[in-house]
Coordinates of C-alpha atoms and ligand atoms in Angstrom, one line a residue:
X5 CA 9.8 -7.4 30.2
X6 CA 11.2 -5.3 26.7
X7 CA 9.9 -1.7 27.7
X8 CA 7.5 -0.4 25.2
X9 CA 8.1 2.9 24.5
X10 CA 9.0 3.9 20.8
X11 CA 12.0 5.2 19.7
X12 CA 11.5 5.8 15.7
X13 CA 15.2 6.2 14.6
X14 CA 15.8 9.5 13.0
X15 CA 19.6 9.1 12.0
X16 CA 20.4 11.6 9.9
X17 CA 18.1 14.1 11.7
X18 CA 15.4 13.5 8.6
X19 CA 12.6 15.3 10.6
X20 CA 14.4 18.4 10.5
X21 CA 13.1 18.3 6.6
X22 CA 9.5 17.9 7.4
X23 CA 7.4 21.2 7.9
X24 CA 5.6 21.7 11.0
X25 CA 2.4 20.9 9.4
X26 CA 3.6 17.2 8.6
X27 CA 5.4 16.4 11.8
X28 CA 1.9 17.6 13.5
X29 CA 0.0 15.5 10.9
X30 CA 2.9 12.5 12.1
X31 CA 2.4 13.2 15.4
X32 CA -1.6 12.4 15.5
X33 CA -1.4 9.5 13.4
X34 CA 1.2 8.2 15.0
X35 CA -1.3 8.8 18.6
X36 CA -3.8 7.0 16.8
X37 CA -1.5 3.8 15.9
X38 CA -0.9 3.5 19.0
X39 CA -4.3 3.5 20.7
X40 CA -6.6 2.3 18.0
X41 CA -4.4 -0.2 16.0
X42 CA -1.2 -1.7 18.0
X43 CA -3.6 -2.5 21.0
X44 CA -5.9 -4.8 18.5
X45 CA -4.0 -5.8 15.6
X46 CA -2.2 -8.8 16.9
X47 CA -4.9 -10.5 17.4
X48 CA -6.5 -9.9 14.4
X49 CA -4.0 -10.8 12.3
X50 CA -3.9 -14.2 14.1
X51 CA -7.6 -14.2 13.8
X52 CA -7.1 -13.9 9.8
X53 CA -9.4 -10.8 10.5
X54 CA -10.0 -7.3 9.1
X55 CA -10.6 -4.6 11.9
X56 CA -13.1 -3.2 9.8
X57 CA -13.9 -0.8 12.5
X58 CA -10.7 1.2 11.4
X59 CA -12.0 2.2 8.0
X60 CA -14.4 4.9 9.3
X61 CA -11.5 5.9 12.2
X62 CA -9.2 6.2 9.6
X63 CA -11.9 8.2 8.0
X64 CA -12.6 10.5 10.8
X65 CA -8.1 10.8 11.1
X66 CA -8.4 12.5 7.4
X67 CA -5.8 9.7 6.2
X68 CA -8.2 8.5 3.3
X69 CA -7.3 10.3 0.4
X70 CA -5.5 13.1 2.0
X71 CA -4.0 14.7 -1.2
X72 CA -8.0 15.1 -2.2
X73 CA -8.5 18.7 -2.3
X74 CA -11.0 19.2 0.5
X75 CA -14.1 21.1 -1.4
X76 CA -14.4 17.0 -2.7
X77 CA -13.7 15.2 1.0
X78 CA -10.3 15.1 1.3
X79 CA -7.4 17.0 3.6
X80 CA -5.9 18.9 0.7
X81 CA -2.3 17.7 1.8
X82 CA 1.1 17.0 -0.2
X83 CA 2.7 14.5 -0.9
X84 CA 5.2 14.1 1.8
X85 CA 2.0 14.5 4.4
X86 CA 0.8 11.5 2.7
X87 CA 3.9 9.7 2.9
X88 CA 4.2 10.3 6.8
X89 CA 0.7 9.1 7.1
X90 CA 1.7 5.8 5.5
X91 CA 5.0 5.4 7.1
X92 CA 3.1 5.5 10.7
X93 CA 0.1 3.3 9.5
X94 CA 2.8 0.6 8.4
X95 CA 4.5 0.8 11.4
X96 CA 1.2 -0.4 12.9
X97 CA 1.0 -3.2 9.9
X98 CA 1.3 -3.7 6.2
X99 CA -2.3 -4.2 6.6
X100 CA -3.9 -1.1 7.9
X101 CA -1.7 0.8 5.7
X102 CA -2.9 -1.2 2.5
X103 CA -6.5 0.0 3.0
X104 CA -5.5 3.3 3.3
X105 CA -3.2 3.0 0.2
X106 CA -6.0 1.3 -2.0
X107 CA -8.8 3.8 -0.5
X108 CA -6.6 6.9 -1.6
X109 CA -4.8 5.8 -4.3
X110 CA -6.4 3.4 -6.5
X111 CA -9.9 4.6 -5.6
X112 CA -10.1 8.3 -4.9
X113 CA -7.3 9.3 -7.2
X114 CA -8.4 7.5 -10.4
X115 CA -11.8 8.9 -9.1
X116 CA -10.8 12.3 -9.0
X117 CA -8.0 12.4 -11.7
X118 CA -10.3 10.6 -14.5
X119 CA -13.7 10.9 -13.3
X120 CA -16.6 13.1 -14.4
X121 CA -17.5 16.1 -12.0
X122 CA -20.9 13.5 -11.1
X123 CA -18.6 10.7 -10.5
X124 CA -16.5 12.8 -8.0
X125 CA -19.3 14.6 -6.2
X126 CA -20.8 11.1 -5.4
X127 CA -18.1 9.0 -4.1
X128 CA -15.4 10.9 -3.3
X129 CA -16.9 12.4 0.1
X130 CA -18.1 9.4 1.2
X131 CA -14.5 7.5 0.5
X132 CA -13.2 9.8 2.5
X133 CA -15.4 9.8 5.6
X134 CA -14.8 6.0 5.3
X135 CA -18.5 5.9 5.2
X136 CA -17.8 3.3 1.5
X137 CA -15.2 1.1 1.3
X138 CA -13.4 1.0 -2.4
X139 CA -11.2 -1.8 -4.0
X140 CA -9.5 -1.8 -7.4
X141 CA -9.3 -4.3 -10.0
X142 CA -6.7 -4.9 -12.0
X143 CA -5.0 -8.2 -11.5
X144 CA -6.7 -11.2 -13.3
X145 CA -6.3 -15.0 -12.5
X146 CA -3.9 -15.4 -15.2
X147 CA -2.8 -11.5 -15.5
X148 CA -0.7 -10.2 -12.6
X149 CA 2.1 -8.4 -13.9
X150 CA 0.9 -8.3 -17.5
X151 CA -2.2 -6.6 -16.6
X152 CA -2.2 -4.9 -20.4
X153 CA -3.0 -8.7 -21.6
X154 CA -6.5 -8.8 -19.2
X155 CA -9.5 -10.4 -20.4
X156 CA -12.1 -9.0 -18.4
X157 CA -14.6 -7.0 -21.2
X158 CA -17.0 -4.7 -21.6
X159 CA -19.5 -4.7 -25.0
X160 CA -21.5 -1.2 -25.0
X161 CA -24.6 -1.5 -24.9
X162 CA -27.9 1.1 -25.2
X163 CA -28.0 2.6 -21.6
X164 CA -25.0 -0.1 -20.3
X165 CA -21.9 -1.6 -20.6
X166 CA -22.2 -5.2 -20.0
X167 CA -19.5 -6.5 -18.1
X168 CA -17.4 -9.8 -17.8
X169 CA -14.4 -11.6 -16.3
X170 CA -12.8 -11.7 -12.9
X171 CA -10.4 -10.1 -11.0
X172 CA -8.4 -11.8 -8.4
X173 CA -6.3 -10.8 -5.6
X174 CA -7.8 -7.7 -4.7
X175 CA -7.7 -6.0 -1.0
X176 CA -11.2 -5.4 0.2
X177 CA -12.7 -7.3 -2.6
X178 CA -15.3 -8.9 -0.6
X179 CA -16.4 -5.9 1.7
X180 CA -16.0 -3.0 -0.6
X181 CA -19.1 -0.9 -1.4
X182 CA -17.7 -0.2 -4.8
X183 CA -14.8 -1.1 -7.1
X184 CA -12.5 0.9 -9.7
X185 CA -12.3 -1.9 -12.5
X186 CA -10.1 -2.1 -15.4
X187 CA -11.7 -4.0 -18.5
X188 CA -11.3 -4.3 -22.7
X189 CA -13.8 -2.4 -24.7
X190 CA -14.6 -4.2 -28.0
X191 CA -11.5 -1.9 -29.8
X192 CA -9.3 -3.5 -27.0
X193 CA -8.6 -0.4 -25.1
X194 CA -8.9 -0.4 -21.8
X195 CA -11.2 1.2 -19.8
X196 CA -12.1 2.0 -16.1
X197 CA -15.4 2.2 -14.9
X198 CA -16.7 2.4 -11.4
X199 CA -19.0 -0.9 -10.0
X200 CA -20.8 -0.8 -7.1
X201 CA -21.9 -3.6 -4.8
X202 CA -25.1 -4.5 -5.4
X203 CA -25.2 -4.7 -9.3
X204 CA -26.5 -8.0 -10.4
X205 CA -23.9 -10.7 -11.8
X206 CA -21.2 -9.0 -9.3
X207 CA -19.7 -11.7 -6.8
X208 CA -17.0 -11.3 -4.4
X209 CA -15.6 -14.3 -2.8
X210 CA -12.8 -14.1 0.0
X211 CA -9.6 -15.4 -0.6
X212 CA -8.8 -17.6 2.7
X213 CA -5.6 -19.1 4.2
X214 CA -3.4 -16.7 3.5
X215 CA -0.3 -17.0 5.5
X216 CA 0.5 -13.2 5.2
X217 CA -1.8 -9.5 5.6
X218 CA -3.5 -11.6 7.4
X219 CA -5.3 -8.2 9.0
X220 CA -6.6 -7.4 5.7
X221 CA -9.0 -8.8 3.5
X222 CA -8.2 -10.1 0.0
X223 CA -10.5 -11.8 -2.4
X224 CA -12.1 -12.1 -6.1
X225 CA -14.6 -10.1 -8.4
X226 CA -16.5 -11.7 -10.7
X227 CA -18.3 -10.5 -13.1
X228 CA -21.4 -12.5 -14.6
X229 CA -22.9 -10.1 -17.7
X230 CA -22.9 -7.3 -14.8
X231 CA -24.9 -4.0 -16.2
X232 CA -22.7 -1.0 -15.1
X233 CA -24.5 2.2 -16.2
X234 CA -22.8 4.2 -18.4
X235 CA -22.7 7.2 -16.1
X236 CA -20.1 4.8 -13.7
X237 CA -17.4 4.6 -16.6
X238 CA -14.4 7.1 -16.6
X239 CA -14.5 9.4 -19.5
X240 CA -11.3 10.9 -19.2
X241 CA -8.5 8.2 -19.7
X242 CA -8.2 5.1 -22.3
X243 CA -5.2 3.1 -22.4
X244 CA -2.9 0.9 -19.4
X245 CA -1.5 4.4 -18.6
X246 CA -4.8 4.8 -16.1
X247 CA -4.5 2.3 -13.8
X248 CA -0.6 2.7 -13.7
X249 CA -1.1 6.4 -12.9
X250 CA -2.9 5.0 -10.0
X251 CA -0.2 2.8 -9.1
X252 CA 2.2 5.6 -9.7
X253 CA 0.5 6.8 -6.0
X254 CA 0.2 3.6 -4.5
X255 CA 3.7 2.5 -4.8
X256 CA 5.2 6.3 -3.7
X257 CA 3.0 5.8 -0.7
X258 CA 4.9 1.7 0.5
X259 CA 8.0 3.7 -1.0
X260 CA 7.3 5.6 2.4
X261 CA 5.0 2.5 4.2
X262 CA 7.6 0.0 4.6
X263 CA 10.1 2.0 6.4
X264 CA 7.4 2.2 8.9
X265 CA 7.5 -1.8 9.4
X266 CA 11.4 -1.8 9.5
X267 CA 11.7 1.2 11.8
X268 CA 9.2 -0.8 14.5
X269 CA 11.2 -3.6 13.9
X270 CA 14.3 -2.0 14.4
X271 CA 13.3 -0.5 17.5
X272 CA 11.6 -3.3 18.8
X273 CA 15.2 -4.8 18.4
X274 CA 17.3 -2.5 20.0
X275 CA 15.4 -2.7 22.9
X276 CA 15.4 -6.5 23.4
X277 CA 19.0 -6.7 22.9
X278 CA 19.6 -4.1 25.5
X279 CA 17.2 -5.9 27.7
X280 CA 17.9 -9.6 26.6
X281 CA 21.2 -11.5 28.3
X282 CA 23.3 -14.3 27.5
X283 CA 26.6 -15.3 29.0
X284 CA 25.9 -12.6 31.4
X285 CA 26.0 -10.0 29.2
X286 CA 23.2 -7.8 27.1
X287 CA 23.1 -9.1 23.5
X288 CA 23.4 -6.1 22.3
X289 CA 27.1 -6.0 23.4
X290 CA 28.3 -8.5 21.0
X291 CA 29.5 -7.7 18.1
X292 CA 27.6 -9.5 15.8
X293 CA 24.4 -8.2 17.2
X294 CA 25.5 -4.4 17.1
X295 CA 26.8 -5.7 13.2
X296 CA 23.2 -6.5 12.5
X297 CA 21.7 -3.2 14.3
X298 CA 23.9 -1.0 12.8
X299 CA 23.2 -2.3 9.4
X300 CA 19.9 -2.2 9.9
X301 CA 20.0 1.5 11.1
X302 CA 22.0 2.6 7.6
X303 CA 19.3 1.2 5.4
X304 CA 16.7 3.0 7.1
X305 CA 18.2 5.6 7.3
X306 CA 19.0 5.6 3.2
X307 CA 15.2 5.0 2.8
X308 CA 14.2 7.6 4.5
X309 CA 16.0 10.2 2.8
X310 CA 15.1 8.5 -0.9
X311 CA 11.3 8.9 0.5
X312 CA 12.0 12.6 1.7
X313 CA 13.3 13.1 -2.2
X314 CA 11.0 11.5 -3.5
X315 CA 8.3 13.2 -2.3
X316 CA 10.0 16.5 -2.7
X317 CA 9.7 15.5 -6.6
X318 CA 6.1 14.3 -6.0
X319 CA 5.2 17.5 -4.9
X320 CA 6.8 19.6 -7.5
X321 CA 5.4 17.0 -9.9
X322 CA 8.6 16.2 -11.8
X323 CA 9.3 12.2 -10.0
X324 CA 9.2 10.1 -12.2
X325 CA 7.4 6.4 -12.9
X326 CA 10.6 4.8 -12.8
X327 CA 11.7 6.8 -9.9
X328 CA 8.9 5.6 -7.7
X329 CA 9.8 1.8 -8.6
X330 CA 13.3 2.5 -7.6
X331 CA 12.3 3.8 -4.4
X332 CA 9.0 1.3 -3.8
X333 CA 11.6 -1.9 -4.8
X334 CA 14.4 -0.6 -2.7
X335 CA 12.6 0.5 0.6
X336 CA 10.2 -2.7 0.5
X337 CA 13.2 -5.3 0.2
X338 CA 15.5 -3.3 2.8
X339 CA 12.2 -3.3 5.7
X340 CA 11.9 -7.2 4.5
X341 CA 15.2 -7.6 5.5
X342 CA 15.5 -5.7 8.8
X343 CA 12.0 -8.2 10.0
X344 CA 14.4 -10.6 9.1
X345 CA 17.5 -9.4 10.9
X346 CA 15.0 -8.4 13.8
X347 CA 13.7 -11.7 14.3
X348 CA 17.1 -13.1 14.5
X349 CA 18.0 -11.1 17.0
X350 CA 14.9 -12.1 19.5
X351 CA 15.8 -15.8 18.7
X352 CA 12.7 -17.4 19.9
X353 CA 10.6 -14.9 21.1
X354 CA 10.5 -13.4 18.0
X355 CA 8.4 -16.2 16.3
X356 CA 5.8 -15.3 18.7
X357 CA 2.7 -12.9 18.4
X358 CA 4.1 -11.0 21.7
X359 CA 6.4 -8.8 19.3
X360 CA 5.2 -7.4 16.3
X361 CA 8.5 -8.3 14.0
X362 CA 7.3 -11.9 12.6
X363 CA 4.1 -10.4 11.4
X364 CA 5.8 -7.5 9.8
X365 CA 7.7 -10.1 8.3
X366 CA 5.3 -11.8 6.7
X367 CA 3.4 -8.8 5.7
X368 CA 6.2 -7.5 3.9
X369 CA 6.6 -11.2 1.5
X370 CA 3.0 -9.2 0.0
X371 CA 4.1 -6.1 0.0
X372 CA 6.9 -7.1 -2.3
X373 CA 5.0 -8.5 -4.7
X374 CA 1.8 -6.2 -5.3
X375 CA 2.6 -3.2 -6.5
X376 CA 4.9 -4.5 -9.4
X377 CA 7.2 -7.4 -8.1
X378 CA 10.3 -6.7 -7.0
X379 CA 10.9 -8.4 -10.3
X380 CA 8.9 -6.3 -12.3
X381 CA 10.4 -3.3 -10.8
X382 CA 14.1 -4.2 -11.4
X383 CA 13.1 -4.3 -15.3
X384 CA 11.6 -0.9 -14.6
X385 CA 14.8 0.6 -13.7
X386 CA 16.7 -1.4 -16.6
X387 CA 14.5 0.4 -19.1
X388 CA 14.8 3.4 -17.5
X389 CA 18.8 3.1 -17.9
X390 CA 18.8 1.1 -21.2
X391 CA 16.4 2.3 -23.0
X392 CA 15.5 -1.6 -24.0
X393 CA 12.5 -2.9 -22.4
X394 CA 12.9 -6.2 -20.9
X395 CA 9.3 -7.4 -20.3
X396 CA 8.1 -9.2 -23.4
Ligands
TGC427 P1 3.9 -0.3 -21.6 O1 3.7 -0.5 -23.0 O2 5.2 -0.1 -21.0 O3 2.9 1.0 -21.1 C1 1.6 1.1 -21.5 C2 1.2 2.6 -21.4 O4 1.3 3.0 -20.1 C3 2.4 4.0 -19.9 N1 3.1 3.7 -18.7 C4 2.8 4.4 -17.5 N2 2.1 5.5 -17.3 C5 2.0 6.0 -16.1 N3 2.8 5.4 -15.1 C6 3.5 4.4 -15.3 N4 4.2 3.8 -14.2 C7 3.6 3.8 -16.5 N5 4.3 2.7 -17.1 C8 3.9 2.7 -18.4 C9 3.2 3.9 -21.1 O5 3.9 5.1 -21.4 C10 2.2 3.5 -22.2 O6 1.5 4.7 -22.5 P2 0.9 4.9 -24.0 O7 0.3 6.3 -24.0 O8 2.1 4.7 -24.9 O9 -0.1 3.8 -24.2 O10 3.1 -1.5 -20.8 P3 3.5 -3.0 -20.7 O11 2.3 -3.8 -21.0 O12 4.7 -3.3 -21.4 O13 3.7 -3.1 -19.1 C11 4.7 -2.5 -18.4 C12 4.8 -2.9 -16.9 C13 5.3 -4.4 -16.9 C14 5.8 -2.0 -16.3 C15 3.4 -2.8 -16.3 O14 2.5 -3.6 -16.8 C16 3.5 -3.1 -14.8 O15 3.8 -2.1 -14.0 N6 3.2 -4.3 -14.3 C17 3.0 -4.6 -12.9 C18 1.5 -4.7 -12.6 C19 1.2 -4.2 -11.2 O16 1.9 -3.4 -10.6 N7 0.0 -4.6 -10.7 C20 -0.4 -4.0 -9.4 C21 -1.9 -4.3 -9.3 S1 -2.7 -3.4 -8.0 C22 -2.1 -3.9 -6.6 O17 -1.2 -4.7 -6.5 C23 -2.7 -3.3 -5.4 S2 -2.0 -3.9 -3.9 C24 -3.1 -3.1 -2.9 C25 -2.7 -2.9 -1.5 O18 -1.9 -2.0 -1.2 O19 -3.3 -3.6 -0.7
FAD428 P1 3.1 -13.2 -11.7 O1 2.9 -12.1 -12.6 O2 2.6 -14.6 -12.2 O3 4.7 -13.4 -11.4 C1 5.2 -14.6 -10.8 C2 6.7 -14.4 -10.8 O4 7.2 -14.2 -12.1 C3 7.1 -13.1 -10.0 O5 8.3 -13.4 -9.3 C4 7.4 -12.1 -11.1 O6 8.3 -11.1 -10.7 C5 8.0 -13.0 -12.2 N1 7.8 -12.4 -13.5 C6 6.7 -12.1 -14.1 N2 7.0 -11.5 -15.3 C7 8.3 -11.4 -15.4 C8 9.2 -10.9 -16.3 N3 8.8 -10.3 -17.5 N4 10.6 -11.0 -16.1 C9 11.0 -11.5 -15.0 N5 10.2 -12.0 -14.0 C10 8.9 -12.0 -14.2 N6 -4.1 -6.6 -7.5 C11 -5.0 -5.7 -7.8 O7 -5.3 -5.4 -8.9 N7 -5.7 -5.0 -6.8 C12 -5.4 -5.3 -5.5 O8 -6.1 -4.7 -4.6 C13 -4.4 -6.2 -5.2 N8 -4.2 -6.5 -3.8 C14 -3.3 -7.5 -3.6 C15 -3.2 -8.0 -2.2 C16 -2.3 -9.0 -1.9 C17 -2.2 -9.5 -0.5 C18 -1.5 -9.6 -2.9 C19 -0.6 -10.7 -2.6 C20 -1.7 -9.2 -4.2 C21 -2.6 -8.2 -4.6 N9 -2.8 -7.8 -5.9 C22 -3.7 -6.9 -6.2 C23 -2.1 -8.5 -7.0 C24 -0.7 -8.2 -7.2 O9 -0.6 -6.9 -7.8 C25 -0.1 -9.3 -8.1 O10 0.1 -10.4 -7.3 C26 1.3 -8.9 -8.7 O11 1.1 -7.8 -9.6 C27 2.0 -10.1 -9.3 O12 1.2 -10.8 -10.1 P2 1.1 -12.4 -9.9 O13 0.9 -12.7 -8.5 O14 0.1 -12.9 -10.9 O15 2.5 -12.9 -10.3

């Protein structure tokens, strides 16, 4: 039997860089991973199931929308707060950490950041009591990372904008209570306008079989000549820049996320090879298993202090875009490949639902493709040191 206590790996001493606020902040989300989500989530990522019941305790935790200011729901906290609170709710899975990134980042903040004073007074309380559930539509069946090239349309009408197309892949698609959607006006600039569940012509079927975030739903909206009263559309921002403002926030936050995954993976590795023994020895006193640990511990421990940076930048406001895709594409691909390495090391056992590493694992294969692809992100940095765009 591997014991089960955790021992996040703090290397280079990283929490002496937090403020007592955010290691207390850590601290009770961490508490809560432990009680509400590692006892349950096993299971229901077998299941293919969402815990849904976690939306409203995240809710009641204040890690919806955290950076809110609170007079509109939200905790009022910076941005390395937010990126604690991600790092722990990753470590419980990919999954639970997605809804909290899509609630606060591609919901509330385009919400707060473009919407009308109405718009903001309406949802955002309610997002962030995890009373609603919000999803955001961007991708397109045959628009991922081109999103500027969407089809999905809106044609102004007296009181309305009528709208049409589909959206696909999007997390809490089919049990959201209202959706940030990005659409073509009739100039071809794109808008964001706010649909809630409910509206007629709005359908929102559940992608199945996934192999991967298993604990989290994913799905479709379809729009059939849905009437979205013009009130619901975002007055204050025209162009692609919106939603990739939002996804500015949503990729600092798995910048910070995935180093959750790989540190429980780590640690659930180091204990099992102290514990596990072969040829009368502990694994871990070979060398090729201490090789892997070690190797392991380094990456962490350089994503870590790129998230710490990071977030110091966030919070003076002066990271920029290309910065966060550096940081999202970096930490993402190193906590892929310490599942991987973790896995190895627990040989059989770690194939099995008894250890949380091959779910991590298989989490993370989504992880490193929404957001910006890995891909997508590479060609992010090579503009950034080029100057030549390598997209089109
Ligand atoms: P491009 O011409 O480069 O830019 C259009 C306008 O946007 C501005 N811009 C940005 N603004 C803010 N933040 C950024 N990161 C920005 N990047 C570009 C740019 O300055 C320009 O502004 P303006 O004023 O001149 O109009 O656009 P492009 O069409 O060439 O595309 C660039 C590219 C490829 C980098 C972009 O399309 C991209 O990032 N593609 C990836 C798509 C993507 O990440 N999709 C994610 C969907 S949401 C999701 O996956 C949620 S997962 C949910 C979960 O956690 O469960
Ligand atoms: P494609 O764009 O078709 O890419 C396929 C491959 O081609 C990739 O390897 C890509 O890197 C590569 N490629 C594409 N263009 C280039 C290029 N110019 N140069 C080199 N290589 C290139 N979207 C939302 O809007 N909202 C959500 O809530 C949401 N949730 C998601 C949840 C899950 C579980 C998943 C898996 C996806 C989710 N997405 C969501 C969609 C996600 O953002 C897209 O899957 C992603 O942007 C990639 O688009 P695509 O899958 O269409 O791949």
């Amino acid at each position: 039997m591997v014991s089960s206590i955790y021992h996040p790996p703090d290397h280079f001493l990283v929490d002496e860089l937090l403020s007592r606020e955010q290691l207390t902040i850590r601290g009770a989300v961490r508490d809560w991973v432990n009680r509400e989500v590692k006892p349950v989530i096993e299971e229901a990522s077998q299941q293919h199931s969402f815990p849904v019941h976690l939306v409203r305790e995240m809710g009641e935790l204040g890690v919806m929308g955290p950076f809110i200011p609170q007079e509109y729901g939200g905790a009022g906290l910076d941005q390395i707060a937010y990126g604690v609170i991600m790092t722990e709710l990753e470590r419980g899975d990919s999954g639970i950490r997605s809804a909290a990134s899509v609630q606060s980042s591609l919901v509330m903040y385009p919400i707060f950041r473009f919407g009308s004073e109405e718009q903001r007074r309406r949802y955002l309380p309610k997002l962030a009591k995890g009373e609603m559930i919000g999803a955001f539509g961007l991708t397109e069946p045959d628009h991922g990372s081109d999103p500027g090239s969407m089809i999905t349309r809106i044609e102004e009408k007296k009181d309305h904008f009528l709208l049409n197309g589909a959206k696909m892949w999007i997390t809490n698609a089919s049990i959201c209570d209202i959706a940030v959607v990005w659409a073509k006006d009739e100039t071809g600039e794109i808008r964001g306008l706010i649909v809630e569940r409910g509206m007629e012509g709005l359908t929102t079927p559940e992608t199945h079989n996934k192999w991967s975030l298993r604990a989290s739903v994913t799905g479709e909206l379809v729009f059939n000549d849905v009437r979205v009263p013009k009130e619901n559309i975002f007055p204050g921002i025209y162009g692609l820049k919106g939603p990739l403002m939002c996804l500015n926030s949503a990729r600092y936050g798995i910048a910070w996320g995935a180093i959750g995954a790989a540190m429980d993976c780590y640690d659930t590795a180091v204990r099992y090879a102290k514990e596990r023994k072969q040829f009368r020895k502990p694994i871990a006193a070979f060398q090729l298993t201490q090789e892997k640990l070690a190797r392991m511990l380094t990456e962490i421990t350089k994503a870590q202090l790129l998230a710490w940076r990071l977030g110091v930048l966030r919070n003076e406001d002066r990271a920029t875009a290309a910065q966060i895709s550096m940081a999202k594409r970096n930490n993402v691909l190193m906590a892929l490949e310490v599942a991987r390495e973790a896995r190895q090391i627990l040989g059989a056992m770690g194939i099995t639902g008894d250890f949380p590493v091959m779910r991590h694992m298989m989490n993370l294969e989504s992880v490193i493709t929404y957001e910006g692809t890995h891909e997508i992100h590479l060609l992010i940095t090579g503009e950034d040191i080029t100057g030549m765009e390598a997209f089109h």
